[in-house]
Coordinates of N, CA and C in Angstrom, one line a residue:
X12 N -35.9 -25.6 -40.5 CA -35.5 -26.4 -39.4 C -34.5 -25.6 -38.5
X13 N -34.5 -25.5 -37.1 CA -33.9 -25.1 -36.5 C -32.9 -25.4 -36.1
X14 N -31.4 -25.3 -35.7 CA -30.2 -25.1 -35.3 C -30.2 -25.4 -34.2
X15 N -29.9 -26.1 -33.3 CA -29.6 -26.5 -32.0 C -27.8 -26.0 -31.9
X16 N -27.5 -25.1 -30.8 CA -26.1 -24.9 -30.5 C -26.1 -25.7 -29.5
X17 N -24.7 -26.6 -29.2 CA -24.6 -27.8 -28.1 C -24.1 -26.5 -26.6
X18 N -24.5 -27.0 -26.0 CA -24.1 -26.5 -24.8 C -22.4 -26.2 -24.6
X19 N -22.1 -26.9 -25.4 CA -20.4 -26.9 -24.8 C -19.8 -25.5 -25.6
X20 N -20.5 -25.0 -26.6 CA -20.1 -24.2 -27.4 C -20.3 -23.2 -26.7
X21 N -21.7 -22.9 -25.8 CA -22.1 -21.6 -25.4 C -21.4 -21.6 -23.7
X22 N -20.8 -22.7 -23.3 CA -19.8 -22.8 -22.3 C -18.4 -22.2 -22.5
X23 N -17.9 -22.6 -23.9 CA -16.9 -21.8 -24.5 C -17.1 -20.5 -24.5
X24 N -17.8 -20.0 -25.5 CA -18.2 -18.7 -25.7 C -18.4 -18.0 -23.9
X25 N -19.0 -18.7 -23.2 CA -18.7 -17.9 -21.7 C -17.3 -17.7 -21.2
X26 N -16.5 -18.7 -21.6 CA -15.0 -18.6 -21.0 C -14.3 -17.6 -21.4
X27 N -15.1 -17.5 -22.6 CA -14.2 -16.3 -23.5 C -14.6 -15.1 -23.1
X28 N -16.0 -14.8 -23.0 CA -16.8 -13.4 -22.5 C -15.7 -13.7 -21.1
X29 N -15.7 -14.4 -20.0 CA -15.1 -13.8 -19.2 C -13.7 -13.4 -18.8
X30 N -12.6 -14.1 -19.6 CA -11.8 -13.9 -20.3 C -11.3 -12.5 -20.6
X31 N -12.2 -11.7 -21.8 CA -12.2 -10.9 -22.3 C -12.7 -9.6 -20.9
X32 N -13.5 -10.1 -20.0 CA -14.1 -9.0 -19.1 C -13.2 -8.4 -18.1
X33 N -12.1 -9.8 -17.5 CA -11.0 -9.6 -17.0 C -9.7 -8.6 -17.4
X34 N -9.9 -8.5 -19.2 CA -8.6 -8.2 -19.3 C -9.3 -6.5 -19.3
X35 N -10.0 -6.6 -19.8 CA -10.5 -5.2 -19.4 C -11.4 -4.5 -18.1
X36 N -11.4 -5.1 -17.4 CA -11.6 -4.9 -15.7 C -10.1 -4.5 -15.2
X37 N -8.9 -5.2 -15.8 CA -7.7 -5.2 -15.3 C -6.7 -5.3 -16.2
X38 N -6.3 -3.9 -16.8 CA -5.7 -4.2 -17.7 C -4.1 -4.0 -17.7
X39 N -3.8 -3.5 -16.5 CA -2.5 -2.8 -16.0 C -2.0 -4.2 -15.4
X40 N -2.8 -5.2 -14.8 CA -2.0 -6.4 -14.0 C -1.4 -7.6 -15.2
X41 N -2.0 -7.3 -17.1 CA -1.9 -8.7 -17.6 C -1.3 -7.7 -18.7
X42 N -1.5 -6.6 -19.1 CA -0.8 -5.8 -20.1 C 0.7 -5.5 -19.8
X43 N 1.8 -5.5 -21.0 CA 3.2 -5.3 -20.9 C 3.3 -4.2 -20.8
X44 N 4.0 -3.2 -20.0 CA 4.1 -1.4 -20.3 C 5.5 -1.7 -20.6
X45 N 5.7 -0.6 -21.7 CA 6.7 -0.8 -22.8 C 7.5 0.4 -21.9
X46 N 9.0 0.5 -21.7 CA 10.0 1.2 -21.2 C 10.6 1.8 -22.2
X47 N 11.1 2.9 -22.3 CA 11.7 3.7 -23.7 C 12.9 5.2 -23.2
X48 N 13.8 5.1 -23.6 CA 14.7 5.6 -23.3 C 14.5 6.9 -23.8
X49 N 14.2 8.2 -22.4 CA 14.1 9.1 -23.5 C 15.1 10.4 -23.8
X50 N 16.4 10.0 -23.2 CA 17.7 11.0 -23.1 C 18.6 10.5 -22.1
X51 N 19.7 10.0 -22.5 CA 21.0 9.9 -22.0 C 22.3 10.9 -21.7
X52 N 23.3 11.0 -20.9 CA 24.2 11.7 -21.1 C 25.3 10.6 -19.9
X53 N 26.3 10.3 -20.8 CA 27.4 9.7 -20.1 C 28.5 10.7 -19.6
X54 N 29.3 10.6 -18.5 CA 30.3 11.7 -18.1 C 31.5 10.5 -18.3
X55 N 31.8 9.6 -18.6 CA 32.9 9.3 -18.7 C 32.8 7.5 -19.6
X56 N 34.1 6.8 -20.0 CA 34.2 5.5 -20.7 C 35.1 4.5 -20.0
X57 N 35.0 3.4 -20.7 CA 35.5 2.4 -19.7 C 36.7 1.5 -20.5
X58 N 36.7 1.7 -21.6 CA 37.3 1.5 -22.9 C 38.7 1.6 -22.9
X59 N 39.8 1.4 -23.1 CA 40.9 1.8 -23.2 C 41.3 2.1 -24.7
X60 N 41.1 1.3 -25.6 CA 41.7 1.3 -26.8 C 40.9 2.1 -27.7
X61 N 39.4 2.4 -27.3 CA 38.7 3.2 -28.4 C 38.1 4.3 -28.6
X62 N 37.8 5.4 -28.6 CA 37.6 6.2 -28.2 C 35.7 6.4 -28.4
X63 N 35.3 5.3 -29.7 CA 34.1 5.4 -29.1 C 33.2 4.2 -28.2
X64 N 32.6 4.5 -27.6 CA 32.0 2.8 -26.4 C 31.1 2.3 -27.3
X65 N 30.7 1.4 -26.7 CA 29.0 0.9 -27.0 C 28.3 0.4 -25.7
X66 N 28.0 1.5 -25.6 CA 27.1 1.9 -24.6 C 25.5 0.7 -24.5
X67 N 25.5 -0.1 -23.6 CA 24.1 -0.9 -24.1 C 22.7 -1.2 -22.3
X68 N 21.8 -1.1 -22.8 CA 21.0 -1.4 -21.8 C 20.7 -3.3 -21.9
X69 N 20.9 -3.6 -20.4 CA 20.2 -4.6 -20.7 C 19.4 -5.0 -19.2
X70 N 18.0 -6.4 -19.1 CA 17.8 -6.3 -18.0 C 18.4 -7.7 -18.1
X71 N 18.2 -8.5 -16.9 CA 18.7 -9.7 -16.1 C 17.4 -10.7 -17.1
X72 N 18.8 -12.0 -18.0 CA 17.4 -12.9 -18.6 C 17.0 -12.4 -19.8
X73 N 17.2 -11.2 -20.6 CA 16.6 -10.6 -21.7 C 18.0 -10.0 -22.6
X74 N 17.2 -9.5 -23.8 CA 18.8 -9.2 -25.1 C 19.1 -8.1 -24.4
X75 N 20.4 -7.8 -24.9 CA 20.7 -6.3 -24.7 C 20.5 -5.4 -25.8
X76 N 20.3 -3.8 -25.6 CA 19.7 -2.9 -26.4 C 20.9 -2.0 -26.6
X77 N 21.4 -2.1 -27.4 CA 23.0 -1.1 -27.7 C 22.3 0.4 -28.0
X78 N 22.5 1.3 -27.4 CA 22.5 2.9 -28.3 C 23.6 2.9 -29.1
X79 N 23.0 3.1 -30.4 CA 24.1 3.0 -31.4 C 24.7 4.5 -31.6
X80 N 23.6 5.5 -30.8 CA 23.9 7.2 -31.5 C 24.8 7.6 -29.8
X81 N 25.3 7.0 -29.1 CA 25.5 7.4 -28.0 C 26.9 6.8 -27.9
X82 N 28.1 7.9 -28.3 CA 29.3 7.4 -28.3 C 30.6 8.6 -27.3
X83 N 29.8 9.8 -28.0 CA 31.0 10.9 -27.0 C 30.5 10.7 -25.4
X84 N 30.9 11.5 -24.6 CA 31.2 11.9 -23.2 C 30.5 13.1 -23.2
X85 N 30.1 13.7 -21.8 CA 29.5 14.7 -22.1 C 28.5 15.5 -22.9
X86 N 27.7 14.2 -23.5 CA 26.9 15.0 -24.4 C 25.4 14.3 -24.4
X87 N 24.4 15.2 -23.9 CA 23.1 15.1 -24.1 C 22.3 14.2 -25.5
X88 N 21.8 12.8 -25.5 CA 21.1 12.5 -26.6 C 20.3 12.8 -25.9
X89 N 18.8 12.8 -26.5 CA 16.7 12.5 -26.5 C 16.8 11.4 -27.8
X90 N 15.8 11.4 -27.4 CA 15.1 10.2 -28.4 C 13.7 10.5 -28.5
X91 N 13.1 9.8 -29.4 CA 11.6 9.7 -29.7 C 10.9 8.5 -29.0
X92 N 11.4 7.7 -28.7 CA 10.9 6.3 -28.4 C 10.3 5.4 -29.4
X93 N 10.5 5.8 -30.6 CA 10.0 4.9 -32.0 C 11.7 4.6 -32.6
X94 N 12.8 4.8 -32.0 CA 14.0 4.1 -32.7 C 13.4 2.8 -32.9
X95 N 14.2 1.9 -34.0 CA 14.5 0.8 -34.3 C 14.6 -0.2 -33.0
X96 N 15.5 0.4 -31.9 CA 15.7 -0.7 -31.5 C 15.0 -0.1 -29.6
X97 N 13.8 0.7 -29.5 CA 13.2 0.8 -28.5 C 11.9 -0.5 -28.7
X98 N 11.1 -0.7 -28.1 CA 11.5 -0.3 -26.7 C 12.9 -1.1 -25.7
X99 N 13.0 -1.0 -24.2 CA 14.3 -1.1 -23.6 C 13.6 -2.3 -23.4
X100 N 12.7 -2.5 -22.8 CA 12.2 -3.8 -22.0 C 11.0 -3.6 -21.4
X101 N 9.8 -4.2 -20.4 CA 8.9 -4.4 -20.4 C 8.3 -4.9 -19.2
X102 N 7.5 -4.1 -18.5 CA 7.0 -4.2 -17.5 C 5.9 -4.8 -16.8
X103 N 5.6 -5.9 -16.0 CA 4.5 -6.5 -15.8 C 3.3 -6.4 -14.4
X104 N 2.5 -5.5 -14.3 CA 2.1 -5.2 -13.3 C 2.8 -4.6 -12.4
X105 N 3.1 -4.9 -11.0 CA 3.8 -3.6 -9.6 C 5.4 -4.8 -10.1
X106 N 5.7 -5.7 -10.6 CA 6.9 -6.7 -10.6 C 7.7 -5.8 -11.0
X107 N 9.4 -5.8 -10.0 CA 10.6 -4.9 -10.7 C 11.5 -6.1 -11.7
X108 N 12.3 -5.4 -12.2 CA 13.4 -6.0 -12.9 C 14.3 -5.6 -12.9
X109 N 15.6 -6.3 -12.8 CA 17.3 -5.9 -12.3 C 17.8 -5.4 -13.7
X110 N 18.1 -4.5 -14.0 CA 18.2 -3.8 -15.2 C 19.6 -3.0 -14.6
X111 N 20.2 -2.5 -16.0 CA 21.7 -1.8 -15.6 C 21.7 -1.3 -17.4
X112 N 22.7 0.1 -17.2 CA 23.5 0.0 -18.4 C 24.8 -0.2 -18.0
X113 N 25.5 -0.8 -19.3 CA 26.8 -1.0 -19.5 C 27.3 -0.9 -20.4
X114 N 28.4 -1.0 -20.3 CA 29.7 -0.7 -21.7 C 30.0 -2.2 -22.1
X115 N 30.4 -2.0 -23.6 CA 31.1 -3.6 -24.2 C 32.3 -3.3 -24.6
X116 N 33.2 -3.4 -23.9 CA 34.6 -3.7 -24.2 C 35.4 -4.5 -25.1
X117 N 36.5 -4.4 -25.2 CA 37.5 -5.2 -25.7 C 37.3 -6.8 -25.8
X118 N 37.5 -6.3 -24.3 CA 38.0 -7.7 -23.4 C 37.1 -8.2 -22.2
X119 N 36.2 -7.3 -22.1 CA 35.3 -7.5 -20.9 C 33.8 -6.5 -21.1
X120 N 33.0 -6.7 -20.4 CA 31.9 -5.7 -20.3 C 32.2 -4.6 -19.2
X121 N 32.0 -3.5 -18.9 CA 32.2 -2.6 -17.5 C 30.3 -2.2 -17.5
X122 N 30.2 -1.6 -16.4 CA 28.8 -2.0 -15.6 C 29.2 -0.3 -15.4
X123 N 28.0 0.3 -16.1 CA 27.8 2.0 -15.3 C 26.9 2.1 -13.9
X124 N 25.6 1.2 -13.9 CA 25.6 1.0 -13.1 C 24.0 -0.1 -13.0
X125 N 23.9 -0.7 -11.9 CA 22.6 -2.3 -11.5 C 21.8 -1.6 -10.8
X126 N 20.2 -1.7 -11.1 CA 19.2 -1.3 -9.9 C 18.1 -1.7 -10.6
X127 N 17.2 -1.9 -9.6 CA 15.6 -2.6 -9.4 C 15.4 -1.6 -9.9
X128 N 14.5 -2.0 -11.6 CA 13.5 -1.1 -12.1 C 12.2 -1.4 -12.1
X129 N 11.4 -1.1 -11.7 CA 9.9 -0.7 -11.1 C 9.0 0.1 -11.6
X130 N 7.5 -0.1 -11.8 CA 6.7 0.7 -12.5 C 6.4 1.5 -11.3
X131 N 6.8 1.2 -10.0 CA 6.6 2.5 -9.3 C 7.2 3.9 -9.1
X132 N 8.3 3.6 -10.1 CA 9.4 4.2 -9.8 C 9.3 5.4 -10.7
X133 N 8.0 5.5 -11.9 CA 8.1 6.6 -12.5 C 6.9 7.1 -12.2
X134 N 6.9 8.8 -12.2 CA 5.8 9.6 -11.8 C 4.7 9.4 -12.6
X135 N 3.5 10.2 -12.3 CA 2.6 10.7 -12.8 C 2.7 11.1 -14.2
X136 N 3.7 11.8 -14.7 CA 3.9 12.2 -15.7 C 4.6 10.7 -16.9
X137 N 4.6 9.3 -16.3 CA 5.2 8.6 -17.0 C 6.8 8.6 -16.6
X138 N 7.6 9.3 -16.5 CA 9.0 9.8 -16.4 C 9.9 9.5 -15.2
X139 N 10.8 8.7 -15.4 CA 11.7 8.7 -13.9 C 12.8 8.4 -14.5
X140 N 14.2 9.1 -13.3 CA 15.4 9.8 -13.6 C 16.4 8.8 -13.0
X141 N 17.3 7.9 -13.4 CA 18.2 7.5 -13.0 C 19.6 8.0 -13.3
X142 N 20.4 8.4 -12.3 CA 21.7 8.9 -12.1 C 22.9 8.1 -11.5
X143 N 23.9 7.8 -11.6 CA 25.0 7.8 -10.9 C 26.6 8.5 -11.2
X144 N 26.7 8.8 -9.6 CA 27.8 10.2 -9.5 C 29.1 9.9 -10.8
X145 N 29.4 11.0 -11.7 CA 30.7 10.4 -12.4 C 30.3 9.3 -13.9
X146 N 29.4 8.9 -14.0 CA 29.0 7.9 -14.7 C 27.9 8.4 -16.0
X147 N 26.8 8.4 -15.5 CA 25.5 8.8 -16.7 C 24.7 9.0 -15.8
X148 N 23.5 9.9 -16.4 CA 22.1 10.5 -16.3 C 21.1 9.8 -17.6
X149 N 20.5 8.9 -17.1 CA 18.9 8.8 -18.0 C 17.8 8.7 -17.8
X150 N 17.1 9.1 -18.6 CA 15.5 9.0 -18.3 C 14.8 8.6 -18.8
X151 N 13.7 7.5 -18.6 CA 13.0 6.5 -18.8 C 11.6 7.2 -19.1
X152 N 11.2 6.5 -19.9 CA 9.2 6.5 -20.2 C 8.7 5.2 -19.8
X153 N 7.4 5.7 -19.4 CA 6.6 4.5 -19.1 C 5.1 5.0 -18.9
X154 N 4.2 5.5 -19.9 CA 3.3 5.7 -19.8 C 1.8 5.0 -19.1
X155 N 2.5 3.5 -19.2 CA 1.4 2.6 -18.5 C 1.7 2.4 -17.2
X156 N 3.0 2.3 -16.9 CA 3.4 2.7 -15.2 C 3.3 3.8 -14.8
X157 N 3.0 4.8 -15.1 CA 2.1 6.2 -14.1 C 0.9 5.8 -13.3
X158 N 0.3 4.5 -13.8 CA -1.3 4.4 -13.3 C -0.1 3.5 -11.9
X159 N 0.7 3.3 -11.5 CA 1.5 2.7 -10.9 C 2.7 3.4 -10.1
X160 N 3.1 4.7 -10.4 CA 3.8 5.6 -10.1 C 3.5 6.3 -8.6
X161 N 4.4 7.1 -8.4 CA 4.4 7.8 -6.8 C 2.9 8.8 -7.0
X162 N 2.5 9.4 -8.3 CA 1.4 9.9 -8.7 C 0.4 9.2 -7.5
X163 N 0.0 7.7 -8.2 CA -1.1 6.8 -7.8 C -1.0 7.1 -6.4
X164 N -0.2 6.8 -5.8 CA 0.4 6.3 -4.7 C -0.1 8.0 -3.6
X165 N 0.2 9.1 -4.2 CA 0.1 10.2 -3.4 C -1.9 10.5 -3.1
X166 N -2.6 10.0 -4.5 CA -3.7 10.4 -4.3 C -4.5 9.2 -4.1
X167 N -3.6 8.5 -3.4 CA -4.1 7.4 -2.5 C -4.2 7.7 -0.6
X168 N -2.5 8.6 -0.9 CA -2.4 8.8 0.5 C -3.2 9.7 0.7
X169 N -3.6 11.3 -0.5 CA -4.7 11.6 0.0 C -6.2 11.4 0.5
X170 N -6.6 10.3 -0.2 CA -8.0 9.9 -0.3 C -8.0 9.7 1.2
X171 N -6.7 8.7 1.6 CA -6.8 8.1 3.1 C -7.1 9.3 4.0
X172 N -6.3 10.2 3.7 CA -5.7 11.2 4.4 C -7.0 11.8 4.8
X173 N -7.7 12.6 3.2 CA -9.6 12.8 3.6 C -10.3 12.4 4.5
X174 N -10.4 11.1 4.1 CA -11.3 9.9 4.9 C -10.9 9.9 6.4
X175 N -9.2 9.8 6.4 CA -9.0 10.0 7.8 C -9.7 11.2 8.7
X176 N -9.6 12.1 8.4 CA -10.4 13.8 8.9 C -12.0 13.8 8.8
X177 N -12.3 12.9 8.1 CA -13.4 12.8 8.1 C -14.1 12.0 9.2
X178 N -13.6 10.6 9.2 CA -13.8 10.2 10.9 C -13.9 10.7 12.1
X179 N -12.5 11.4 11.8 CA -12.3 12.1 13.5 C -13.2 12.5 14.0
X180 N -14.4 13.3 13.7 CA -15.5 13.9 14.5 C -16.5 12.6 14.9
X181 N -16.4 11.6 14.0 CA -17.1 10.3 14.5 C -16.6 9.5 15.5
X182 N -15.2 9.6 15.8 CA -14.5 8.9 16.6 C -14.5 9.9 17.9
X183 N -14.8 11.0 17.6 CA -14.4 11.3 19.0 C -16.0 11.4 19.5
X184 N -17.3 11.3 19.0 CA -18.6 11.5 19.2 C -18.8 9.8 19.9
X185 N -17.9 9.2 18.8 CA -18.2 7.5 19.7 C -17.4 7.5 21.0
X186 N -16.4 8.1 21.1 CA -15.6 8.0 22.7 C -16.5 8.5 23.2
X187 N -17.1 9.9 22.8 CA -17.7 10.5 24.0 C -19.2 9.6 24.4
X188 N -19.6 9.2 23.6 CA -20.8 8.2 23.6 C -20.7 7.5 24.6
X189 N -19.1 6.6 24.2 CA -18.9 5.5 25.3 C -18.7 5.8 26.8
X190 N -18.0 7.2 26.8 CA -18.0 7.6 28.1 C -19.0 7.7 29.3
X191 N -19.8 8.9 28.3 CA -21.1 8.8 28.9 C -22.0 7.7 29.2
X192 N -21.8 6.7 28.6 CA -22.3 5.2 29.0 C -22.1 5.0 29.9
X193 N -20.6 4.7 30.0 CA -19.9 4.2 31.3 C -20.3 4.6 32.4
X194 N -20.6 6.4 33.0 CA -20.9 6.6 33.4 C -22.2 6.3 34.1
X195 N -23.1 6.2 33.0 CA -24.3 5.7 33.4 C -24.5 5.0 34.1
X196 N -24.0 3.7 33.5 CA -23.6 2.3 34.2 C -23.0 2.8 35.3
X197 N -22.2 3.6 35.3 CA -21.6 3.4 37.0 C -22.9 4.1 37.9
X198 N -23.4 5.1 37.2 CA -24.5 5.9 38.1 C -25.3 4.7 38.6
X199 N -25.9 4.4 37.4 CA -27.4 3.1 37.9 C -26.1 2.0 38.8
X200 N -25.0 1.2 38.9 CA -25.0 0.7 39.8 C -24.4 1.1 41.1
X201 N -24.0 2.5 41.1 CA -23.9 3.4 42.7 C -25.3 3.2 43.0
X202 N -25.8 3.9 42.3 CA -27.8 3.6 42.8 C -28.4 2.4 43.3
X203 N -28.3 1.3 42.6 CA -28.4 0.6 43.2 C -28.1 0.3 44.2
X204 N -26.2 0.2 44.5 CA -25.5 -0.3 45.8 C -26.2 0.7 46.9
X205 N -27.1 1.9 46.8 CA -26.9 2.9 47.8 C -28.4 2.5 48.5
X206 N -29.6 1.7 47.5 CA -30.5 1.5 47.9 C -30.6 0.1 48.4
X207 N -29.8 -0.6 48.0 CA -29.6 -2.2 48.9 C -28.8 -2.0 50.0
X208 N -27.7 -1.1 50.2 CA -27.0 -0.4 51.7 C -28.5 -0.1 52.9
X209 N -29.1 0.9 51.8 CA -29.9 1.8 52.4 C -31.2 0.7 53.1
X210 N -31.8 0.0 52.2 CA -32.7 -1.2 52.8 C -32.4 -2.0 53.6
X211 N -30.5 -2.6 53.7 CA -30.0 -3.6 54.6 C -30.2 -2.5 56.2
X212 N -29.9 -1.4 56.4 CA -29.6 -0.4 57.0 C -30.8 -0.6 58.2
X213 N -32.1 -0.6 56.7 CA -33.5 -0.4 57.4 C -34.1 -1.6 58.2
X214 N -33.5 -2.2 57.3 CA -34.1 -4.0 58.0 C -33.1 -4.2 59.1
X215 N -31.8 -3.9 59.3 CA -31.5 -4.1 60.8 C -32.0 -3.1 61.5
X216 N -32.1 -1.8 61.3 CA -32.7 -1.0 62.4 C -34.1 -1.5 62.7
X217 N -34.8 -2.1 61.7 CA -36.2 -2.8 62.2 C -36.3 -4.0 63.1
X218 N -34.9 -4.8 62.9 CA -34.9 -5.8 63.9 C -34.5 -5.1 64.8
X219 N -33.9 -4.8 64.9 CA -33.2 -3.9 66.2 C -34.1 -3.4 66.8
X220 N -35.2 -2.5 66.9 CA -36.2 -2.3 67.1 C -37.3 -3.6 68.0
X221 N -37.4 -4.7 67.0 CA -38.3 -5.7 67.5 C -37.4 -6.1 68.4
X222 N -35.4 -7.0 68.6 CA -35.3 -7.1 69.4 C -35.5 -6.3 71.0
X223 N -34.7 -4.8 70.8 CA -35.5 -4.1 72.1 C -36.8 -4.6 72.4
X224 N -37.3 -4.4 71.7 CA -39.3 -4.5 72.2 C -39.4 -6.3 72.7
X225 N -38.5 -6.9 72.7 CA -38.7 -8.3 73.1 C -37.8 -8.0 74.7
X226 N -36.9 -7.5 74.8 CA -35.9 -7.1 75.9 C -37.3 -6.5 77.0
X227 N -37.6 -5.6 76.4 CA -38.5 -4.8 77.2 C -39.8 -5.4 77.4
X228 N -40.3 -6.5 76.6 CA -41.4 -7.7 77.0 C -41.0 -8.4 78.1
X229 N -39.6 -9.0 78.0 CA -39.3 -10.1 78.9 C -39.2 -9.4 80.2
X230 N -38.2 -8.0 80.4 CA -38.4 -7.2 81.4 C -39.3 -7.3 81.9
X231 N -40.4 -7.1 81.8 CA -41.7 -6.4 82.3 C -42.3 -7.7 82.7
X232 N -42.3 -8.9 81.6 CA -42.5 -10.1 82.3 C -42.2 -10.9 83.7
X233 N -40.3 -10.5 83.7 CA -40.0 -10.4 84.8 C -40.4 -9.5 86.2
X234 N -40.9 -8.5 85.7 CA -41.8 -7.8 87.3 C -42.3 -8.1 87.7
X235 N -43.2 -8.5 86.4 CA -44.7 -8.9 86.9 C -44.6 -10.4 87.4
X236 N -43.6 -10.5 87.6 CA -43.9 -12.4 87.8 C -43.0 -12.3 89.3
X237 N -42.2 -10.8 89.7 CA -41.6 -11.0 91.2 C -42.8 -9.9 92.0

């Protein structure tokens, strides 16, 4: 005996095939790209009482991520991006997020420094460099933001750029096309105007003609009648 599947099931099973076709049609707009810290160097602290900080990333809305290994001044960490406590935070399609690092104080938090982080903001290589003067140097990974980076973005402007150079000889073949139209058109209606001039021309000089020859009937009529 046969199995009947109800309709509703193989309706499901569609939602899901398309579902599943979406996320891999598009996987950069619904996938998280993971952010990871991959070298720091601080030039100065904010601390009064301690000589080492706690240095922490956080974005706007989310936990903060303390570097635990990042305590002197002046000194170069890297990382692997598999610490314990990576990744930094997490990126959703072209959407930025207000991200900063900062220090945890005593008595207060101090701010090294605030700015829109963006998946466009890292190259082709994954990698983008934030700085401020006096303060810290770090650099970010984002491997899934490069398909989203100045990279994308450049061999877009070339493709345009191609495409652009490639028209040109079309666009200037269509001006000249249209020119030569125009022309035409003006030729055929000079031609025209010159043969309806030229025919009005003819048909008065043909009346003109029959009037005389009526002048010179009546004349003559007049002789002949004194």
């Amino acid at each position: 005996m046969s199995i009947r599947i109800p309709s509703a099931s193989w309706d499901f099973r569609g939602f899901v095939l398309c579902i599943i076709s979406f996320l891999v049609a598009f996987p950069g707009t619904i996938r998280t790209q993971e952010v990871t810290l991959d070298s720091i160097q601080i030039f100065t602290t904010h601390e009064w009482f301690s000589t080492k900080p706690i240095v922490y990333f956080q974005c706007k809305g989310e936990n903060k991520t303390v570097f635990p290994d990042v305590k002197l001044t002046n000194v170069s960490y890297s990382f692997k991006g598999q610490e314990s406590w990576q990744p930094l935070t997490g990126l959703n399609g072209t959407k930025c997020k207000r991200c900063g690092i900062y220090e945890d104080d005593t008595f207060k938090y101090d701010t090294f420094d605030e700015w829109e982080l963006c998946p466009s903001d890292f190259t082709a290589e994954g990698t983008y460099t934030h700085a401020k003067d006096k303060e810290f140097n770090a650099t970010f990974l984002c491997h899934g933001c490069s398909q989203l980076g100045p990279g994308s973005k450049n061999k877009d402007s070339s493709r345009k750029e191609e495409k652009r150079r490639r028209m040109q000889p079309a666009i200037v073949v269509l001006i000249v096309l249209l020119v030569l139209g125009v022309v035409m058109v003006g030729l055929v209606i000079g031609y025209k105007y010159w043969r309806k001039k030229k025919r009005q021309q003819e048909q008065a000089r043909f009346l003109k003609l029959f009037e005389d020859g009526d002048e010179i009937e009546d004349e003559l009529g007049l002789d002949d009648t004194l």
